[in-house]
JSON list of C-alpha atoms in Angstrom, two decimals:
[
{"chain": "A", "resi": 1, "resn": "ALA", "atom": "CA", "xyz": [12.23, -26.81, -49.44]},
{"chain": "A", "resi": 2, "resn": "GLN", "atom": "CA", "xyz": [11.67, -23.93, -47.28]},
{"chain": "A", "resi": 3, "resn": "LYS", "atom": "CA", "xyz": [12.26, -23.00, -44.15]},
{"chain": "A", "resi": 4, "resn": "VAL", "atom": "CA", "xyz": [12.18, -20.73, -41.17]},
{"chain": "A", "resi": 5, "resn": "THR", "atom": "CA", "xyz": [13.83, -22.06, -37.72]},
{"chain": "A", "resi": 6, "resn": "GLN", "atom": "CA", "xyz": [13.67, -20.17, -34.56]},
{"chain": "A", "resi": 7, "resn": "ALA", "atom": "CA", "xyz": [15.94, -22.53, -32.38]},
{"chain": "A", "resi": 8, "resn": "GLN", "atom": "CA", "xyz": [15.02, -20.02, -28.52]},
{"chain": "A", "resi": 9, "resn": "THR", "atom": "CA", "xyz": [11.22, -21.00, -27.26]},
{"chain": "A", "resi": 10, "resn": "GLU", "atom": "CA", "xyz": [11.31, -18.56, -24.36]},
{"chain": "A", "resi": 11, "resn": "ILE", "atom": "CA", "xyz": [13.32, -16.48, -23.05]},
{"chain": "A", "resi": 12, "resn": "SER", "atom": "CA", "xyz": [12.70, -13.96, -20.47]},
{"chain": "A", "resi": 13, "resn": "VAL", "atom": "CA", "xyz": [15.25, -11.34, -18.79]},
{"chain": "A", "resi": 14, "resn": "VAL", "atom": "CA", "xyz": [14.65, -8.38, -16.89]},
{"chain": "A", "resi": 15, "resn": "GLU", "atom": "CA", "xyz": [14.25, -4.59, -17.99]},
{"chain": "A", "resi": 16, "resn": "LYS", "atom": "CA", "xyz": [16.96, -2.91, -19.02]},
{"chain": "A", "resi": 17, "resn": "GLU", "atom": "CA", "xyz": [18.59, -6.00, -20.11]},
{"chain": "A", "resi": 18, "resn": "ASP", "atom": "CA", "xyz": [19.48, -6.53, -23.99]},
{"chain": "A", "resi": 19, "resn": "VAL", "atom": "CA", "xyz": [17.99, -9.75, -25.89]},
{"chain": "A", "resi": 20, "resn": "THR", "atom": "CA", "xyz": [19.00, -11.05, -29.18]},
{"chain": "A", "resi": 21, "resn": "LEU", "atom": "CA", "xyz": [16.03, -13.16, -31.21]},
{"chain": "A", "resi": 22, "resn": "ASP", "atom": "CA", "xyz": [17.91, -15.61, -33.55]},
{"chain": "A", "resi": 23, "resn": "CYS", "atom": "CA", "xyz": [16.30, -16.71, -36.53]},
{"chain": "A", "resi": 24, "resn": "VAL", "atom": "CA", "xyz": [17.74, -18.91, -39.18]},
{"chain": "A", "resi": 25, "resn": "TYR", "atom": "CA", "xyz": [16.20, -19.43, -42.94]},
{"chain": "A", "resi": 26, "resn": "GLU", "atom": "CA", "xyz": [16.55, -21.72, -45.82]},
{"chain": "A", "resi": 27, "resn": "THR", "atom": "CA", "xyz": [15.42, -21.02, -49.16]},
{"chain": "A", "resi": 28, "resn": "ARG", "atom": "CA", "xyz": [16.41, -21.78, -52.81]},
{"chain": "A", "resi": 29, "resn": "ASP", "atom": "CA", "xyz": [14.99, -18.25, -54.16]},
{"chain": "A", "resi": 30, "resn": "THR", "atom": "CA", "xyz": [17.17, -15.49, -55.08]},
{"chain": "A", "resi": 31, "resn": "THR", "atom": "CA", "xyz": [14.78, -13.06, -54.65]},
{"chain": "A", "resi": 32, "resn": "TYR", "atom": "CA", "xyz": [13.46, -13.14, -51.33]},
{"chain": "A", "resi": 33, "resn": "TYR", "atom": "CA", "xyz": [11.43, -11.09, -48.32]},
{"chain": "A", "resi": 34, "resn": "LEU", "atom": "CA", "xyz": [12.64, -12.13, -44.63]},
{"chain": "A", "resi": 35, "resn": "PHE", "atom": "CA", "xyz": [10.05, -10.16, -42.02]},
{"chain": "A", "resi": 36, "resn": "TRP", "atom": "CA", "xyz": [9.72, -9.86, -38.13]},
{"chain": "A", "resi": 37, "resn": "TYR", "atom": "CA", "xyz": [6.31, -9.86, -36.94]},
{"chain": "A", "resi": 38, "resn": "LYS", "atom": "CA", "xyz": [5.34, -9.35, -32.88]},
{"chain": "A", "resi": 39, "resn": "GLN", "atom": "CA", "xyz": [2.46, -11.00, -31.26]},
{"chain": "A", "resi": 40, "resn": "PRO", "atom": "CA", "xyz": [0.96, -9.36, -28.05]},
{"chain": "A", "resi": 41, "resn": "PRO", "atom": "CA", "xyz": [-1.23, -11.72, -26.20]},
{"chain": "A", "resi": 42, "resn": "SER", "atom": "CA", "xyz": [-4.10, -10.11, -27.42]},
{"chain": "A", "resi": 43, "resn": "GLY", "atom": "CA", "xyz": [-3.51, -11.45, -30.65]},
{"chain": "A", "resi": 44, "resn": "GLU", "atom": "CA", "xyz": [-2.95, -9.65, -33.18]},
{"chain": "A", "resi": 45, "resn": "LEU", "atom": "CA", "xyz": [0.00, -10.04, -35.70]},
{"chain": "A", "resi": 46, "resn": "VAL", "atom": "CA", "xyz": [2.01, -6.44, -35.49]},
{"chain": "A", "resi": 47, "resn": "PHE", "atom": "CA", "xyz": [4.27, -6.07, -38.31]},
{"chain": "A", "resi": 48, "resn": "LEU", "atom": "CA", "xyz": [8.21, -4.95, -37.10]},
{"chain": "A", "resi": 49, "resn": "ILE", "atom": "CA", "xyz": [9.85, -5.21, -40.19]},
{"chain": "A", "resi": 50, "resn": "ARG", "atom": "CA", "xyz": [10.80, -6.74, -43.55]},
{"chain": "A", "resi": 51, "resn": "ARG", "atom": "CA", "xyz": [13.96, -7.04, -45.94]},
{"chain": "A", "resi": 52, "resn": "ASN", "atom": "CA", "xyz": [14.60, -8.22, -49.53]},
{"chain": "A", "resi": 53, "resn": "SER", "atom": "CA", "xyz": [17.17, -10.13, -49.93]},
{"chain": "A", "resi": 54, "resn": "PHE", "atom": "CA", "xyz": [19.26, -7.73, -51.75]},
{"chain": "A", "resi": 55, "resn": "ASP", "atom": "CA", "xyz": [19.54, -5.22, -48.85]},
{"chain": "A", "resi": 56, "resn": "GLU", "atom": "CA", "xyz": [21.66, -7.14, -46.07]},
{"chain": "A", "resi": 57, "resn": "GLN", "atom": "CA", "xyz": [22.15, -3.69, -44.50]},
{"chain": "A", "resi": 58, "resn": "ASN", "atom": "CA", "xyz": [21.67, -3.19, -41.09]},
{"chain": "A", "resi": 59, "resn": "GLU", "atom": "CA", "xyz": [18.66, -1.72, -39.16]},
{"chain": "A", "resi": 60, "resn": "ILE", "atom": "CA", "xyz": [17.92, 0.15, -36.57]},
{"chain": "A", "resi": 61, "resn": "SER", "atom": "CA", "xyz": [15.09, 2.10, -35.08]},
{"chain": "A", "resi": 62, "resn": "GLY", "atom": "CA", "xyz": [15.08, 3.07, -32.04]},
{"chain": "A", "resi": 63, "resn": "ARG", "atom": "CA", "xyz": [15.57, 0.31, -29.13]},
{"chain": "A", "resi": 64, "resn": "TYR", "atom": "CA", "xyz": [14.86, -2.59, -32.18]},
{"chain": "A", "resi": 65, "resn": "SER", "atom": "CA", "xyz": [17.96, -3.34, -34.34]},
{"chain": "A", "resi": 66, "resn": "TRP", "atom": "CA", "xyz": [18.31, -6.22, -37.43]},
{"chain": "A", "resi": 67, "resn": "ASN", "atom": "CA", "xyz": [20.97, -7.98, -38.85]},
{"chain": "A", "resi": 68, "resn": "PHE", "atom": "CA", "xyz": [20.61, -9.86, -41.80]},
{"chain": "A", "resi": 69, "resn": "GLN", "atom": "CA", "xyz": [23.65, -12.33, -43.09]},
{"chain": "A", "resi": 70, "resn": "LYS", "atom": "CA", "xyz": [23.40, -13.80, -46.34]},
{"chain": "A", "resi": 71, "resn": "SER", "atom": "CA", "xyz": [26.67, -15.89, -45.62]},
{"chain": "A", "resi": 72, "resn": "THR", "atom": "CA", "xyz": [24.78, -17.58, -42.62]},
{"chain": "A", "resi": 73, "resn": "SER", "atom": "CA", "xyz": [21.05, -16.96, -43.75]},
{"chain": "A", "resi": 74, "resn": "SER", "atom": "CA", "xyz": [20.49, -15.54, -40.43]},
{"chain": "A", "resi": 75, "resn": "PHE", "atom": "CA", "xyz": [17.99, -12.53, -39.94]},
{"chain": "A", "resi": 76, "resn": "ASN", "atom": "CA", "xyz": [18.37, -11.93, -35.84]},
{"chain": "A", "resi": 77, "resn": "PHE", "atom": "CA", "xyz": [16.78, -9.37, -34.37]},
{"chain": "A", "resi": 78, "resn": "THR", "atom": "CA", "xyz": [17.91, -7.44, -31.09]},
{"chain": "A", "resi": 79, "resn": "ILE", "atom": "CA", "xyz": [16.03, -5.03, -28.57]},
{"chain": "A", "resi": 80, "resn": "THR", "atom": "CA", "xyz": [17.93, -2.67, -26.64]},
{"chain": "A", "resi": 81, "resn": "ALA", "atom": "CA", "xyz": [17.34, -1.68, -22.84]},
{"chain": "A", "resi": 82, "resn": "SER", "atom": "CA", "xyz": [13.58, -4.68, -22.93]},
{"chain": "A", "resi": 83, "resn": "GLN", "atom": "CA", "xyz": [10.93, -3.06, -21.68]},
{"chain": "A", "resi": 84, "resn": "VAL", "atom": "CA", "xyz": [8.09, -5.12, -19.93]},
{"chain": "A", "resi": 85, "resn": "VAL", "atom": "CA", "xyz": [5.75, -4.10, -22.84]},
{"chain": "A", "resi": 86, "resn": "ASP", "atom": "CA", "xyz": [8.42, -6.20, -25.15]},
{"chain": "A", "resi": 87, "resn": "SER", "atom": "CA", "xyz": [6.89, -8.98, -23.68]},
{"chain": "A", "resi": 88, "resn": "ALA", "atom": "CA", "xyz": [4.99, -10.89, -26.94]},
{"chain": "A", "resi": 89, "resn": "VAL", "atom": "CA", "xyz": [6.07, -14.07, -28.92]},
{"chain": "A", "resi": 90, "resn": "TYR", "atom": "CA", "xyz": [8.04, -13.07, -31.85]},
{"chain": "A", "resi": 91, "resn": "PHE", "atom": "CA", "xyz": [7.54, -14.68, -35.24]},
{"chain": "A", "resi": 92, "resn": "CYS", "atom": "CA", "xyz": [10.52, -14.81, -38.09]},
{"chain": "A", "resi": 93, "resn": "ALA", "atom": "CA", "xyz": [8.96, -15.30, -41.62]},
{"chain": "A", "resi": 94, "resn": "LEU", "atom": "CA", "xyz": [10.54, -15.79, -45.29]},
{"chain": "A", "resi": 95, "resn": "SER", "atom": "CA", "xyz": [8.49, -15.29, -48.01]},
{"chain": "A", "resi": 96, "resn": "GLY", "atom": "CA", "xyz": [8.14, -18.69, -50.05]},
{"chain": "A", "resi": 97, "resn": "ARG", "atom": "CA", "xyz": [6.97, -20.31, -52.73]},
{"chain": "A", "resi": 98, "resn": "ASN", "atom": "CA", "xyz": [6.29, -23.66, -51.31]},
{"chain": "A", "resi": 99, "resn": "TYR", "atom": "CA", "xyz": [3.08, -23.72, -52.83]},
{"chain": "A", "resi": 100, "resn": "GLY", "atom": "CA", "xyz": [2.91, -22.36, -56.55]},
{"chain": "A", "resi": 101, "resn": "GLY", "atom": "CA", "xyz": [5.12, -19.28, -56.74]},
{"chain": "A", "resi": 102, "resn": "SER", "atom": "CA", "xyz": [3.17, -16.81, -55.39]},
{"chain": "A", "resi": 103, "resn": "GLN", "atom": "CA", "xyz": [5.77, -15.10, -52.55]},
{"chain": "A", "resi": 104, "resn": "GLY", "atom": "CA", "xyz": [2.79, -13.92, -50.16]},
{"chain": "A", "resi": 105, "resn": "ASN", "atom": "CA", "xyz": [2.55, -17.18, -48.52]},
{"chain": "A", "resi": 106, "resn": "LEU", "atom": "CA", "xyz": [4.80, -16.66, -45.70]},
{"chain": "A", "resi": 107, "resn": "ILE", "atom": "CA", "xyz": [6.40, -19.26, -44.14]},
{"chain": "A", "resi": 108, "resn": "PHE", "atom": "CA", "xyz": [6.40, -18.82, -40.42]},
{"chain": "A", "resi": 109, "resn": "GLY", "atom": "CA", "xyz": [9.33, -19.97, -37.86]},
{"chain": "A", "resi": 110, "resn": "LYS", "atom": "CA", "xyz": [7.44, -21.89, -34.30]},
{"chain": "A", "resi": 111, "resn": "GLY", "atom": "CA", "xyz": [8.15, -18.20, -32.50]},
{"chain": "A", "resi": 112, "resn": "THR", "atom": "CA", "xyz": [10.04, -17.38, -29.74]},
{"chain": "A", "resi": 113, "resn": "LYS", "atom": "CA", "xyz": [8.28, -16.12, -26.72]},
{"chain": "A", "resi": 114, "resn": "LEU", "atom": "CA", "xyz": [9.89, -13.27, -24.87]},
{"chain": "A", "resi": 115, "resn": "SER", "atom": "CA", "xyz": [9.01, -12.47, -21.31]},
{"chain": "A", "resi": 116, "resn": "VAL", "atom": "CA", "xyz": [10.39, -9.03, -19.63]},
{"chain": "A", "resi": 117, "resn": "LYS", "atom": "CA", "xyz": [10.35, -9.29, -16.09]},
{"chain": "A", "resi": 118, "resn": "PRO", "atom": "CA", "xyz": [10.75, -6.14, -13.78]},
{"chain": "B", "resi": 1, "resn": "ALA", "atom": "CA", "xyz": [-4.96, 4.60, -43.19]},
{"chain": "B", "resi": 2, "resn": "ALA", "atom": "CA", "xyz": [-7.01, 1.89, -43.81]},
{"chain": "B", "resi": 3, "resn": "GLY", "atom": "CA", "xyz": [-6.39, -1.73, -42.82]},
{"chain": "B", "resi": 4, "resn": "VAL", "atom": "CA", "xyz": [-7.37, -5.38, -43.89]},
{"chain": "B", "resi": 5, "resn": "ILE", "atom": "CA", "xyz": [-10.62, -5.39, -41.87]},
{"chain": "B", "resi": 6, "resn": "GLN", "atom": "CA", "xyz": [-11.53, -8.84, -40.04]},
{"chain": "B", "resi": 7, "resn": "SER", "atom": "CA", "xyz": [-15.14, -10.16, -38.95]},
{"chain": "B", "resi": 8, "resn": "PRO", "atom": "CA", "xyz": [-16.23, -11.46, -36.91]},
{"chain": "B", "resi": 9, "resn": "ARG", "atom": "CA", "xyz": [-13.98, -11.06, -34.75]},
{"chain": "B", "resi": 10, "resn": "HIS", "atom": "CA", "xyz": [-15.37, -13.79, -32.39]},
{"chain": "B", "resi": 11, "resn": "LEU", "atom": "CA", "xyz": [-17.06, -16.74, -33.01]},
{"chain": "B", "resi": 12, "resn": "ILE", "atom": "CA", "xyz": [-17.96, -19.82, -31.18]},
{"chain": "B", "resi": 13, "resn": "LYS", "atom": "CA", "xyz": [-19.14, -22.52, -32.62]},
{"chain": "B", "resi": 14, "resn": "GLU", "atom": "CA", "xyz": [-20.61, -25.72, -31.97]},
{"chain": "B", "resi": 15, "resn": "LYS", "atom": "CA", "xyz": [-19.08, -29.51, -33.59]},
{"chain": "B", "resi": 16, "resn": "ARG", "atom": "CA", "xyz": [-20.34, -29.86, -36.98]},
{"chain": "B", "resi": 17, "resn": "GLU", "atom": "CA", "xyz": [-21.57, -26.60, -37.81]},
{"chain": "B", "resi": 18, "resn": "THR", "atom": "CA", "xyz": [-21.28, -24.03, -40.27]},
{"chain": "B", "resi": 19, "resn": "ALA", "atom": "CA", "xyz": [-18.76, -21.14, -40.00]},
{"chain": "B", "resi": 20, "resn": "THR", "atom": "CA", "xyz": [-18.05, -18.21, -42.31]},
{"chain": "B", "resi": 21, "resn": "LEU", "atom": "CA", "xyz": [-15.24, -15.82, -41.78]},
{"chain": "B", "resi": 22, "resn": "LYS", "atom": "CA", "xyz": [-15.14, -12.38, -44.16]},
{"chain": "B", "resi": 23, "resn": "CYS", "atom": "CA", "xyz": [-12.13, -10.33, -44.77]},
{"chain": "B", "resi": 24, "resn": "TYR", "atom": "CA", "xyz": [-12.40, -7.00, -46.68]},
{"chain": "B", "resi": 25, "resn": "PRO", "atom": "CA", "xyz": [-8.77, -5.93, -48.06]},
{"chain": "B", "resi": 26, "resn": "ILE", "atom": "CA", "xyz": [-6.58, -2.47, -48.00]},
{"chain": "B", "resi": 27, "resn": "PRO", "atom": "CA", "xyz": [-8.19, -0.48, -51.11]},
{"chain": "B", "resi": 28, "resn": "ARG", "atom": "CA", "xyz": [-6.54, -1.73, -54.13]},
{"chain": "B", "resi": 29, "resn": "HIS", "atom": "CA", "xyz": [-4.85, -4.48, -52.83]},
{"chain": "B", "resi": 30, "resn": "ASP", "atom": "CA", "xyz": [-6.05, -7.56, -55.39]},
{"chain": "B", "resi": 31, "resn": "THR", "atom": "CA", "xyz": [-4.30, -10.31, -53.73]},
{"chain": "B", "resi": 32, "resn": "VAL", "atom": "CA", "xyz": [-5.32, -11.91, -50.30]},
{"chain": "B", "resi": 33, "resn": "TYR", "atom": "CA", "xyz": [-4.01, -14.80, -48.16]},
{"chain": "B", "resi": 34, "resn": "TRP", "atom": "CA", "xyz": [-5.66, -16.79, -45.33]},
{"chain": "B", "resi": 35, "resn": "TYR", "atom": "CA", "xyz": [-3.85, -18.11, -42.44]},
{"chain": "B", "resi": 36, "resn": "GLN", "atom": "CA", "xyz": [-4.82, -20.52, -39.45]},
{"chain": "B", "resi": 37, "resn": "GLN", "atom": "CA", "xyz": [-2.89, -19.87, -36.05]},
{"chain": "B", "resi": 38, "resn": "GLY", "atom": "CA", "xyz": [-3.86, -22.65, -33.66]},
{"chain": "B", "resi": 39, "resn": "PRO", "atom": "CA", "xyz": [-2.84, -22.61, -30.06]},
{"chain": "B", "resi": 40, "resn": "GLY", "atom": "CA", "xyz": [0.75, -21.59, -29.90]},
{"chain": "B", "resi": 41, "resn": "GLN", "atom": "CA", "xyz": [1.51, -22.76, -32.61]},
{"chain": "B", "resi": 42, "resn": "ASP", "atom": "CA", "xyz": [2.97, -20.09, -36.00]},
{"chain": "B", "resi": 43, "resn": "PRO", "atom": "CA", "xyz": [0.12, -19.49, -38.34]},
{"chain": "B", "resi": 44, "resn": "GLN", "atom": "CA", "xyz": [0.43, -21.35, -41.61]},
{"chain": "B", "resi": 45, "resn": "PHE", "atom": "CA", "xyz": [-0.99, -20.76, -44.80]},
{"chain": "B", "resi": 46, "resn": "LEU", "atom": "CA", "xyz": [-4.07, -21.63, -46.08]},
{"chain": "B", "resi": 47, "resn": "ILE", "atom": "CA", "xyz": [-5.21, -20.32, -49.11]},
{"chain": "B", "resi": 48, "resn": "SER", "atom": "CA", "xyz": [-5.11, -17.10, -51.65]},
{"chain": "B", "resi": 49, "resn": "PHE", "atom": "CA", "xyz": [-6.12, -15.40, -54.59]},
{"chain": "B", "resi": 50, "resn": "TYR", "atom": "CA", "xyz": [-5.72, -13.37, -56.70]},
{"chain": "B", "resi": 51, "resn": "GLU", "atom": "CA", "xyz": [-8.24, -10.94, -59.30]},
{"chain": "B", "resi": 52, "resn": "LYS", "atom": "CA", "xyz": [-10.92, -13.24, -57.88]},
{"chain": "B", "resi": 53, "resn": "MET", "atom": "CA", "xyz": [-9.51, -16.37, -58.90]},
{"chain": "B", "resi": 54, "resn": "GLN", "atom": "CA", "xyz": [-7.68, -19.46, -56.22]},
{"chain": "B", "resi": 55, "resn": "SER", "atom": "CA", "xyz": [-3.81, -18.66, -56.78]},
{"chain": "B", "resi": 56, "resn": "ASP", "atom": "CA", "xyz": [-2.12, -21.05, -53.95]},
{"chain": "B", "resi": 57, "resn": "LYS", "atom": "CA", "xyz": [-3.36, -23.21, -51.24]},
{"chain": "B", "resi": 58, "resn": "GLY", "atom": "CA", "xyz": [-1.66, -24.63, -48.30]},
{"chain": "B", "resi": 59, "resn": "SER", "atom": "CA", "xyz": [-2.16, -26.84, -45.87]},
{"chain": "B", "resi": 60, "resn": "ILE", "atom": "CA", "xyz": [-6.74, -26.14, -46.27]},
{"chain": "B", "resi": 61, "resn": "PRO", "atom": "CA", "xyz": [-8.87, -29.03, -45.53]},
{"chain": "B", "resi": 62, "resn": "ASP", "atom": "CA", "xyz": [-11.17, -30.07, -47.41]},
{"chain": "B", "resi": 63, "resn": "ARG", "atom": "CA", "xyz": [-14.40, -28.58, -45.24]},
{"chain": "B", "resi": 64, "resn": "PHE", "atom": "CA", "xyz": [-13.07, -25.36, -45.89]},
{"chain": "B", "resi": 65, "resn": "SER", "atom": "CA", "xyz": [-13.51, -23.61, -49.29]},
{"chain": "B", "resi": 66, "resn": "ALA", "atom": "CA", "xyz": [-12.98, -19.65, -49.97]},
{"chain": "B", "resi": 67, "resn": "GLN", "atom": "CA", "xyz": [-13.23, -17.22, -52.35]},
{"chain": "B", "resi": 68, "resn": "GLN", "atom": "CA", "xyz": [-12.53, -13.42, -53.24]},
{"chain": "B", "resi": 69, "resn": "PHE", "atom": "CA", "xyz": [-15.37, -11.39, -54.45]},
{"chain": "B", "resi": 70, "resn": "SER", "atom": "CA", "xyz": [-15.75, -9.18, -57.47]},
{"chain": "B", "resi": 71, "resn": "ASP", "atom": "CA", "xyz": [-14.87, -6.28, -54.52]},
{"chain": "B", "resi": 72, "resn": "TYR", "atom": "CA", "xyz": [-12.42, -7.90, -53.75]},
{"chain": "B", "resi": 73, "resn": "HIS", "atom": "CA", "xyz": [-12.96, -9.95, -50.49]},
{"chain": "B", "resi": 74, "resn": "SER", "atom": "CA", "xyz": [-12.77, -13.07, -49.01]},
{"chain": "B", "resi": 75, "resn": "GLU", "atom": "CA", "xyz": [-14.38, -15.65, -47.27]},
{"chain": "B", "resi": 76, "resn": "LEU", "atom": "CA", "xyz": [-13.13, -18.74, -45.64]},
{"chain": "B", "resi": 77, "resn": "ASN", "atom": "CA", "xyz": [-16.24, -21.24, -45.27]},
{"chain": "B", "resi": 78, "resn": "MET", "atom": "CA", "xyz": [-15.82, -23.96, -42.75]},
{"chain": "B", "resi": 79, "resn": "SER", "atom": "CA", "xyz": [-18.43, -26.83, -42.77]},
{"chain": "B", "resi": 80, "resn": "SER", "atom": "CA", "xyz": [-18.42, -29.92, -40.24]},
{"chain": "B", "resi": 81, "resn": "LEU", "atom": "CA", "xyz": [-16.73, -27.92, -37.41]},
{"chain": "B", "resi": 82, "resn": "GLU", "atom": "CA", "xyz": [-13.95, -29.78, -35.61]},
{"chain": "B", "resi": 83, "resn": "LEU", "atom": "CA", "xyz": [-12.70, -29.16, -32.36]},
{"chain": "B", "resi": 84, "resn": "GLY", "atom": "CA", "xyz": [-9.53, -29.00, -33.87]},
{"chain": "B", "resi": 85, "resn": "ASP", "atom": "CA", "xyz": [-10.69, -25.88, -36.08]},
{"chain": "B", "resi": 86, "resn": "SER", "atom": "CA", "xyz": [-10.19, -23.75, -32.94]},
{"chain": "B", "resi": 87, "resn": "ALA", "atom": "CA", "xyz": [-7.79, -21.22, -34.51]},
{"chain": "B", "resi": 88, "resn": "LEU", "atom": "CA", "xyz": [-7.24, -17.39, -34.80]},
{"chain": "B", "resi": 89, "resn": "TYR", "atom": "CA", "xyz": [-7.61, -16.86, -38.88]},
{"chain": "B", "resi": 90, "resn": "PHE", "atom": "CA", "xyz": [-5.90, -14.24, -40.24]},
{"chain": "B", "resi": 91, "resn": "CYS", "atom": "CA", "xyz": [-6.57, -12.97, -43.73]},
{"chain": "B", "resi": 92, "resn": "ALA", "atom": "CA", "xyz": [-3.49, -10.75, -44.96]},
{"chain": "B", "resi": 93, "resn": "SER", "atom": "CA", "xyz": [-3.68, -8.51, -48.47]},
{"chain": "B", "resi": 94, "resn": "SER", "atom": "CA", "xyz": [-1.11, -7.22, -50.78]},
{"chain": "B", "resi": 95, "resn": "PRO", "atom": "CA", "xyz": [-0.98, -5.69, -54.05]},
{"chain": "B", "resi": 96, "resn": "ARG", "atom": "CA", "xyz": [-0.09, -7.15, -56.88]},
{"chain": "B", "resi": 97, "resn": "THR", "atom": "CA", "xyz": [0.49, -5.53, -60.15]},
{"chain": "B", "resi": 98, "resn": "SER", "atom": "CA", "xyz": [4.48, -6.16, -60.59]},
{"chain": "B", "resi": 99, "resn": "GLY", "atom": "CA", "xyz": [4.55, -9.15, -58.52]},
{"chain": "B", "resi": 100, "resn": "PHE", "atom": "CA", "xyz": [5.34, -9.57, -55.25]},
{"chain": "B", "resi": 101, "resn": "THR", "atom": "CA", "xyz": [6.82, -6.44, -53.13]},
{"chain": "B", "resi": 102, "resn": "GLY", "atom": "CA", "xyz": [6.79, -7.66, -49.99]},
{"chain": "B", "resi": 103, "resn": "GLU", "atom": "CA", "xyz": [4.02, -5.27, -48.90]},
{"chain": "B", "resi": 104, "resn": "LEU", "atom": "CA", "xyz": [1.59, -7.29, -46.88]},
{"chain": "B", "resi": 105, "resn": "PHE", "atom": "CA", "xyz": [-0.66, -6.39, -44.20]},
{"chain": "B", "resi": 106, "resn": "PHE", "atom": "CA", "xyz": [-2.72, -8.53, -41.58]},
{"chain": "B", "resi": 107, "resn": "GLY", "atom": "CA", "xyz": [-5.61, -7.97, -40.35]},
{"chain": "B", "resi": 108, "resn": "GLU", "atom": "CA", "xyz": [-6.38, -8.40, -36.98]},
{"chain": "B", "resi": 109, "resn": "GLY", "atom": "CA", "xyz": [-7.31, -11.80, -37.13]},
{"chain": "B", "resi": 110, "resn": "SER", "atom": "CA", "xyz": [-10.76, -14.13, -36.16]},
{"chain": "B", "resi": 111, "resn": "ARG", "atom": "CA", "xyz": [-11.19, -16.26, -33.37]},
{"chain": "B", "resi": 112, "resn": "LEU", "atom": "CA", "xyz": [-12.79, -19.49, -33.61]},
{"chain": "B", "resi": 113, "resn": "THR", "atom": "CA", "xyz": [-13.78, -21.35, -31.05]},
{"chain": "B", "resi": 114, "resn": "VAL", "atom": "CA", "xyz": [-15.60, -25.22, -31.29]},
{"chain": "B", "resi": 115, "resn": "LEU", "atom": "CA", "xyz": [-17.17, -26.57, -28.51]}
]
C-alpha cells in the first residue's frame, strides 16, 4: 500500500529560525511523483514543488529547499529564515495507484501545522 | 494563465438537502479529480474522470455522484446531506495525453457547510 507520513503534527518557531518539515513515503511504484503543498488559513492548496522519482537532485527556491532521498524514502522541506507569512499547514503528497492506476490520485500526509511567531 | 475554476466557493445547506459543485478544468486538460477535506484533515481522493468517463473511484459515498461533460467540466452531486459532509471540496485537473506527468492543478475549493 502507498502511504505518506508526516510525523510532525505541529511545529512552532520564532521568526528567522530555520525549520525542516519531514515527509516519509511508501510505494511499490518505480515511477512516482512527490509534492509539497501549502494550505494557509484561507484554505486553498498552494503548490510548492513536484519531484519525480528519477530526479534526486535537491532543489532550492528562495528560502525554500527540498531534500529528496530515495534510499530513506524521504522528501523533506526546509524553510530558511522563517517568516510569519510562512504560518500554514504543509502537506506532502505522493502520486498513487491505490484506486486503480491513475497517478493523479494523490495520497496526502496528515499535514504539519507550522506556526511562526514574531 | 487560466486556472481551475470551482463554483460555488461557499455553500450552506440543511441536512437531507442536495448540493451540486461545479469544476471547470484548465483548457485542454481532459482529466478531473475531486477531493474532500474535512476540518483538520488531509484531502481525500473521491473520484476522477478522463475523457468524460470515470477513471478511478476513491472514498466517495454512495450518496454522491459525479460526471464529466463534453466540455470537460465536472459536477459533483451530493444528496441526503449529512453533517459530516461539511468540508472543503477540491477539484484538480491534469492533461493526460501520454499518462500522468505530475502536472496537477488544484482549484481554490468549495466550502460546503451542512447545518
